[in-house]
């Protein structure tokens, strides 16, 4: 089943509407670059589109299934570096998320391969760092507001 494309902002943080950004890849248009694929995969995590995540994972490294993860709220994506050489690609990114009341940052150096006319996620080296934002610190979601006035506890 193909997901509906929403008229909302794309979760990847591009500033474009979902339909003009990652949503078009979610419904079948191949991502033109490793970065575009990584952004669409981040958006798929944020939207709970596990079928898309599995479909864009290279068969040689793809898990048999991905459990649904309703507890994780993906809040912000930062692409730090990306590139491609021939049929190989790479993306270095940071993704901020919240699980319950706990904040964390996933940082990954992802690897991609271009085969059969499309980019595939191959694997990545990742680390998760816990965040403890203070009330007056900038909000980890990237809004530019103080934590207490944005995503902080009520």
Coordinates of C-alpha atoms in Angstrom, one line a residue:
X1 CA 0.0 0.0 0.0
X2 CA 1.4 3.4 -1.0
X3 CA 1.3 6.1 1.6
X4 CA -0.8 9.2 1.1
X5 CA 1.1 12.4 0.4
X6 CA 0.3 15.0 3.0
X7 CA 0.2 18.8 2.4
X8 CA 2.5 19.3 5.4
X9 CA 6.1 20.2 5.7
X10 CA 8.6 17.4 5.0
X11 CA 10.1 15.9 8.1
X12 CA 13.6 16.0 6.6
X13 CA 13.8 19.7 7.3
X14 CA 14.2 20.8 3.7
X15 CA 11.6 23.5 4.1
X16 CA 9.5 22.0 1.2
X17 CA 6.2 20.3 1.4
X18 CA 6.3 16.5 1.8
X19 CA 4.7 16.0 -1.6
X20 CA 7.5 18.0 -3.3
X21 CA 10.3 16.4 -1.3
X22 CA 10.5 13.0 0.3
X23 CA 6.9 12.0 -0.3
X24 CA 7.5 11.5 -4.1
X25 CA 10.2 8.9 -3.2
X26 CA 7.8 7.2 -0.8
X27 CA 5.4 6.6 -3.6
X28 CA 7.9 5.2 -6.0
X29 CA 10.1 7.9 -7.6
X30 CA 13.7 6.8 -7.2
X31 CA 15.9 9.1 -5.1
X32 CA 18.5 10.8 -7.5
X33 CA 21.3 10.9 -4.9
X34 CA 22.5 9.2 -1.7
X35 CA 21.5 12.3 0.2
X36 CA 18.0 12.4 -1.2
X37 CA 17.6 8.7 -0.3
X38 CA 18.9 9.3 3.2
X39 CA 16.5 12.2 3.7
X40 CA 13.6 10.2 2.4
X41 CA 14.5 7.3 4.8
X42 CA 14.7 9.7 7.7
X43 CA 11.2 11.0 6.8
X44 CA 10.0 7.4 6.5
X45 CA 11.3 6.8 10.0
X46 CA 9.5 9.9 11.2
X47 CA 6.3 8.8 9.5
X48 CA 6.4 5.1 10.4
X49 CA 6.8 3.9 6.8
X50 CA 8.7 0.6 7.5
X51 CA 7.8 -0.9 4.1
X52 CA 9.7 2.0 2.4
X53 CA 12.7 1.6 4.7
X54 CA 12.9 -2.1 3.9
X55 CA 12.4 -1.5 0.1
X56 CA 15.3 1.0 0.0
X57 CA 17.7 -1.2 2.0
X58 CA 20.2 -3.2 -0.1
X59 CA 19.2 -6.9 -0.1
X60 CA 22.6 -7.9 1.1
X61 CA 22.3 -6.1 4.4
X62 CA 18.5 -5.7 4.8
X63 CA 16.9 -7.1 8.0
X64 CA 14.0 -9.5 7.6
X65 CA 11.7 -7.0 9.3
X66 CA 11.6 -3.7 11.1
X67 CA 9.4 -3.5 14.2
X68 CA 7.0 -0.6 14.4
X69 CA 8.5 2.1 16.7
X70 CA 5.7 4.4 18.0
X71 CA 7.8 5.5 21.0
X72 CA 10.4 7.4 19.0
X73 CA 9.6 11.0 17.8
X74 CA 12.1 12.1 15.2
X75 CA 12.6 15.9 15.6
X76 CA 15.5 17.2 13.5
X77 CA 17.8 16.1 10.7
X78 CA 21.2 17.7 10.0
X79 CA 23.1 16.6 7.0
X80 CA 26.8 17.3 7.7
X81 CA 28.4 15.9 4.5
X82 CA 27.4 13.8 1.5
X83 CA 28.9 12.7 -1.8
X84 CA 29.2 10.0 -4.4
X85 CA 32.0 8.4 -6.4
X86 CA 30.8 6.2 -9.2
X87 CA 28.3 3.7 -7.8
X88 CA 29.2 4.4 -4.2
X89 CA 27.8 7.1 -2.0
X90 CA 28.1 8.4 1.6
X91 CA 26.1 10.6 3.9
X92 CA 27.2 11.9 7.4
X93 CA 24.2 13.1 9.4
X94 CA 22.8 13.7 12.8
X95 CA 19.2 13.0 13.8
X96 CA 17.7 14.3 17.0
X97 CA 14.9 12.3 18.6
X98 CA 12.9 11.9 21.7
X99 CA 11.7 8.7 23.4
X100 CA 9.3 9.4 26.2
X101 CA 10.9 12.3 28.1
X102 CA 14.5 11.4 27.0
X103 CA 16.3 13.2 24.2
X104 CA 19.1 11.7 22.1
X105 CA 21.2 12.3 19.0
X106 CA 21.9 9.6 16.4
X107 CA 25.0 10.3 14.4
X108 CA 25.8 8.1 11.4
X109 CA 28.2 7.8 8.5
X110 CA 26.0 5.9 6.0
X111 CA 27.1 4.0 2.9
X112 CA 25.0 3.7 -0.2
X113 CA 25.4 1.8 -3.5
X114 CA 23.9 2.5 -6.9
X115 CA 22.6 -0.7 -8.6
X116 CA 19.8 -1.5 -11.0
X117 CA 19.2 2.2 -11.7
X118 CA 18.6 3.2 -8.1
X119 CA 20.4 4.1 -4.9
X120 CA 20.2 1.7 -2.0
X121 CA 21.1 2.1 1.7
X122 CA 23.9 -0.3 2.5
X123 CA 24.9 0.2 6.1
X124 CA 26.4 2.8 8.4
X125 CA 28.6 3.4 11.4
X126 CA 26.4 5.0 14.1
X127 CA 26.5 6.2 17.6
X128 CA 23.7 7.4 19.9
X129 CA 24.4 10.2 22.4
X130 CA 22.0 11.2 25.2
X131 CA 21.0 14.8 25.4
X132 CA 20.0 16.6 28.6
X133 CA 18.8 20.1 27.5
X134 CA 18.4 22.7 30.2
X135 CA 15.3 24.8 30.5
X136 CA 17.1 27.9 29.0
X137 CA 19.1 26.0 26.4
X138 CA 18.2 26.0 22.7
X139 CA 15.6 23.4 22.0
X140 CA 17.1 20.3 20.4
X141 CA 14.4 20.2 17.8
X142 CA 16.1 23.1 16.0
X143 CA 13.3 25.7 16.4
X144 CA 15.7 28.3 17.7
X145 CA 13.5 28.8 20.8
X146 CA 14.5 28.0 24.4
X147 CA 13.7 24.4 25.4
X148 CA 11.3 25.5 28.1
X149 CA 9.2 27.5 25.5
X150 CA 9.3 24.8 22.9
X151 CA 9.5 21.0 23.5
X152 CA 10.4 21.2 27.2
X153 CA 8.2 19.8 30.0
X154 CA 4.9 21.5 30.6

